[in-house]
Amino acid sequence: MASPKKYEDDHTISLEEFCARYNTNTEVGLTSAMAAEVLKRDGPNCITPPPKTKQWAKDSVKGMFPKQTLVIRGGEPLSVDTENVVEGDLVQLKGGDRIPADVRIIEADGFKIDMSQLTGESEPQTLSPEFTNPNPIEARNIALATTVGVEGSAKGIVFNTGDRMIMAGTAFLVSRLDFGEERPSYCCCS
């Protein structure tokens, strides 16, 4: 089950306050030692399935995350397993990337994401560092975990991982659906 949300205002507070909250900065990110401490404290960037979750649901959620993520630690770019991405990590994003966790955008160059699998929104959404909406799902300064970059590039700071991610609540609800042992088929061609 998802952990309680720590903060509701990560997308509304000033960037200075946000960086202080996560003990990071916009140029060098966390050090490797700091990231290791956060990983030890919070655990891996994985969603904990409820008991009796069907295997197809676990596989489906796992497939929504990238295997590797480009982070900046100690000022150096580093490719890490996505399960080792932590709150406060500075991440580089580009078109084609699947978003590894909930990320506050701090720089963007024509960066658009596809949110259709989370929200049903059919048009790619342009992201920017500016606060636009109090609802985090509608805010344009947040890239939510499992959404996909369509074009452009961005830099952002991770603020939710694992069971604290906004999409973790969605995954929890889907996992509670009872379709039996087999994954339901929606193919109309067979």
CSV table of C-alpha atoms in Angstrom, one decimal:
chain,number,residue,atom,x,y,z
A,1,MET,CA,0.0,0.0,0.0
A,2,ALA,CA,1.2,3.5,-0.8
A,3,SER,CA,3.0,5.5,2.0
A,4,PRO,CA,1.4,8.7,3.1
A,5,LYS,CA,2.2,11.7,0.9
A,6,LYS,CA,4.9,13.8,2.6
A,7,TYR,CA,4.2,17.1,1.0
A,8,GLU,CA,1.4,18.5,-1.1
A,9,ASP,CA,3.2,21.7,-2.2
A,10,ASP,CA,6.3,20.5,-4.0
A,11,HIS,CA,5.2,22.1,-7.3
A,12,THR,CA,4.0,25.4,-5.7
A,13,ILE,CA,6.9,26.4,-3.4
A,14,SER,CA,9.9,28.5,-4.6
A,15,LEU,CA,12.7,26.5,-6.2
A,16,GLU,CA,15.0,27.7,-3.4
A,17,GLU,CA,12.7,26.3,-0.8
A,18,PHE,CA,12.2,23.1,-2.8
A,19,CYS,CA,16.0,22.5,-3.1
A,20,ALA,CA,16.4,23.1,0.6
A,21,ARG,CA,13.7,20.6,1.4
A,22,TYR,CA,15.5,17.9,-0.7
A,23,ASN,CA,19.0,18.9,0.3
A,24,THR,CA,20.0,19.3,-3.4
A,25,ASN,CA,20.8,22.0,-5.9
A,26,THR,CA,20.1,22.7,-9.6
A,27,GLU,CA,23.7,22.4,-10.8
A,28,VAL,CA,25.4,19.4,-9.1
A,29,GLY,CA,22.4,17.5,-7.6
A,30,LEU,CA,23.2,15.1,-4.7
A,31,THR,CA,26.5,13.6,-4.0
A,32,SER,CA,26.7,9.8,-4.4
A,33,ALA,CA,27.0,9.5,-0.6
A,34,MET,CA,23.9,11.7,-0.1
A,35,ALA,CA,22.0,9.6,-2.6
A,36,ALA,CA,23.1,6.4,-0.8
A,37,GLU,CA,21.7,7.8,2.5
A,38,VAL,CA,18.4,8.7,0.9
A,39,LEU,CA,18.1,5.3,-0.7
A,40,LYS,CA,18.8,3.6,2.7
A,41,ARG,CA,16.2,5.9,4.3
A,42,ASP,CA,13.4,5.6,1.7
A,43,GLY,CA,14.1,2.3,0.0
A,44,PRO,CA,14.2,1.6,-3.7
A,45,ASN,CA,12.2,3.4,-6.3
A,46,CYS,CA,9.7,0.6,-6.6
A,47,ILE,CA,6.0,0.3,-6.0
A,48,THR,CA,5.1,-2.3,-3.4
A,49,PRO,CA,2.2,-4.4,-4.7
A,50,PRO,CA,-0.6,-5.2,-2.2
A,51,PRO,CA,-0.9,-8.8,-1.1
A,52,LYS,CA,-2.5,-11.2,-3.6
A,53,THR,CA,-1.7,-8.9,-6.6
A,54,LYS,CA,-2.0,-10.8,-9.8
A,55,GLN,CA,1.3,-11.4,-11.6
A,56,TRP,CA,0.1,-9.7,-14.8
A,57,ALA,CA,-0.6,-6.5,-12.8
A,58,LYS,CA,2.9,-6.6,-11.3
A,59,ASP,CA,4.5,-7.1,-14.7
A,60,SER,CA,2.4,-4.3,-16.2
A,61,VAL,CA,3.4,-1.8,-13.6
A,62,LYS,CA,7.1,-2.8,-13.7
A,63,GLY,CA,7.1,-2.4,-17.5
A,64,MET,CA,6.0,1.2,-17.1
A,65,PHE,CA,9.4,2.3,-15.7
A,66,PRO,CA,12.7,2.7,-17.6
A,67,LYS,CA,15.5,0.4,-16.6
A,68,GLN,CA,18.1,3.2,-16.5
A,69,THR,CA,17.9,6.9,-15.7
A,70,LEU,CA,20.4,9.7,-16.4
A,71,VAL,CA,21.1,11.5,-13.1
A,72,ILE,CA,23.6,14.2,-12.2
A,73,ARG,CA,25.4,13.4,-8.9
A,74,GLY,CA,28.2,15.5,-7.7
A,75,GLY,CA,28.0,17.5,-10.9
A,76,GLU,CA,28.7,14.4,-13.1
A,77,PRO,CA,26.2,12.7,-15.4
A,78,LEU,CA,25.7,9.1,-14.3
A,79,SER,CA,23.4,6.3,-15.7
A,80,VAL,CA,21.8,4.5,-12.7
A,81,ASP,CA,19.2,1.7,-12.4
A,82,THR,CA,15.9,3.4,-12.0
A,83,GLU,CA,15.3,1.6,-8.7
A,84,ASN,CA,18.2,3.6,-7.3
A,85,VAL,CA,16.8,7.0,-8.2
A,86,VAL,CA,16.1,9.0,-5.0
A,87,GLU,CA,14.3,12.1,-3.9
A,88,GLY,CA,16.6,15.1,-4.6
A,89,ASP,CA,18.3,13.5,-7.6
A,90,LEU,CA,18.8,15.9,-10.5
A,91,VAL,CA,17.7,14.1,-13.7
A,92,GLN,CA,18.2,14.9,-17.4
A,93,LEU,CA,15.1,14.1,-19.6
A,94,LYS,CA,14.6,14.1,-23.3
A,95,GLY,CA,12.0,13.0,-25.9
A,96,GLY,CA,11.7,9.2,-25.8
A,97,ASP,CA,12.5,8.9,-22.1
A,98,ARG,CA,10.0,7.3,-19.7
A,99,ILE,CA,9.9,9.5,-16.6
A,100,PRO,CA,11.4,7.4,-13.6
A,101,ALA,CA,9.7,9.2,-10.7
A,102,ASP,CA,7.7,12.3,-10.0
A,103,VAL,CA,10.0,15.2,-11.1
A,104,ARG,CA,9.8,19.0,-10.7
A,105,ILE,CA,10.9,20.6,-13.9
A,106,ILE,CA,13.6,23.3,-13.4
A,107,GLU,CA,14.7,23.8,-17.0
A,108,ALA,CA,12.9,22.9,-20.2
A,109,ASP,CA,13.6,23.3,-23.9
A,110,GLY,CA,10.4,22.5,-25.8
A,111,PHE,CA,9.8,19.5,-23.5
A,112,LYS,CA,6.5,17.7,-24.1
A,113,ILE,CA,5.2,14.6,-22.4
A,114,ASP,CA,2.5,12.1,-23.2
A,115,MET,CA,0.3,11.7,-20.1
A,116,SER,CA,-2.4,9.6,-21.9
A,117,GLN,CA,-1.8,6.4,-19.9
A,118,LEU,CA,-2.3,8.3,-16.6
A,119,THR,CA,-4.9,11.0,-17.4
A,120,GLY,CA,-6.4,10.1,-20.8
A,121,GLU,CA,-5.2,13.4,-22.2
A,122,SER,CA,-4.7,12.8,-25.9
A,123,GLU,CA,-2.4,15.8,-26.7
A,124,PRO,CA,1.2,16.0,-25.5
A,125,GLN,CA,1.6,18.5,-22.7
A,126,THR,CA,4.3,21.2,-22.8
A,127,LEU,CA,6.2,21.4,-19.5
A,128,SER,CA,8.1,24.4,-18.1
A,129,PRO,CA,9.5,25.5,-14.7
A,130,GLU,CA,6.6,27.9,-14.1
A,131,PHE,CA,3.9,27.0,-11.6
A,132,THR,CA,0.6,26.8,-13.4
A,133,ASN,CA,-2.0,24.9,-11.4
A,134,PRO,CA,-2.5,23.9,-7.7
A,135,ASN,CA,-3.5,20.4,-8.8
A,136,PRO,CA,-0.2,18.4,-9.3
A,137,ILE,CA,-1.7,16.3,-12.1
A,138,GLU,CA,-2.7,19.5,-14.0
A,139,ALA,CA,0.5,21.4,-13.1
A,140,ARG,CA,2.9,22.0,-16.0
A,141,ASN,CA,6.1,22.1,-13.9
A,142,ILE,CA,5.8,18.4,-13.0
A,143,ALA,CA,6.6,15.3,-15.0
A,144,LEU,CA,4.8,12.3,-13.4
A,145,ALA,CA,6.4,8.9,-13.1
A,146,THR,CA,5.7,6.6,-16.1
A,147,THR,CA,4.7,9.4,-18.5
A,148,VAL,CA,6.8,9.6,-21.6
A,149,GLY,CA,8.9,12.5,-23.1
A,150,VAL,CA,7.7,13.2,-26.6
A,151,GLU,CA,10.1,15.9,-27.7
A,152,GLY,CA,12.5,18.4,-26.4
A,153,SER,CA,14.6,18.2,-23.3
A,154,ALA,CA,14.4,19.1,-19.6
A,155,LYS,CA,16.2,19.0,-16.3
A,156,GLY,CA,14.3,18.3,-13.1
A,157,ILE,CA,14.6,17.2,-9.5
A,158,VAL,CA,12.9,14.1,-8.2
A,159,PHE,CA,10.5,14.7,-5.3
A,160,ASN,CA,8.5,11.4,-5.1
A,161,THR,CA,9.8,7.8,-5.5
A,162,GLY,CA,8.4,4.4,-4.9
A,163,ASP,CA,5.1,4.2,-3.1
A,164,ARG,CA,5.0,8.0,-2.6
A,165,MET,CA,4.7,8.6,-6.4
A,166,ILE,CA,1.4,10.0,-7.6
A,167,MET,CA,0.9,7.1,-10.0
A,168,ALA,CA,1.4,4.6,-7.2
A,169,GLY,CA,-2.2,5.3,-6.1
A,170,THR,CA,-3.4,4.5,-9.6
A,171,ALA,CA,-1.3,1.3,-9.7
A,172,PHE,CA,-2.8,0.3,-6.3
A,173,LEU,CA,-6.3,0.7,-7.6
A,174,VAL,CA,-5.6,-1.3,-10.8
A,175,SER,CA,-4.0,-4.1,-8.8
A,176,ARG,CA,-7.2,-4.5,-6.8
A,177,LEU,CA,-9.3,-5.2,-9.9
A,178,ASP,CA,-10.2,-8.9,-10.0
A,179,PHE,CA,-10.0,-10.3,-13.6
A,180,GLY,CA,-9.0,-13.7,-12.4
A,181,GLU,CA,-5.5,-15.2,-13.0
A,182,GLU,CA,-5.1,-14.2,-16.6
A,183,ARG,CA,-4.6,-10.6,-17.8
A,184,PRO,CA,-7.7,-9.4,-19.7
A,185,SER,CA,-7.5,-9.2,-23.4
A,186,TYR,CA,-8.7,-6.1,-25.2
A,187,CYS,CA,-7.6,-7.2,-28.7
A,188,CYS,CA,-10.5,-7.0,-31.1
A,189,CYS,CA,-8.7,-8.9,-33.8
A,190,SER,CA,-8.5,-12.4,-32.3
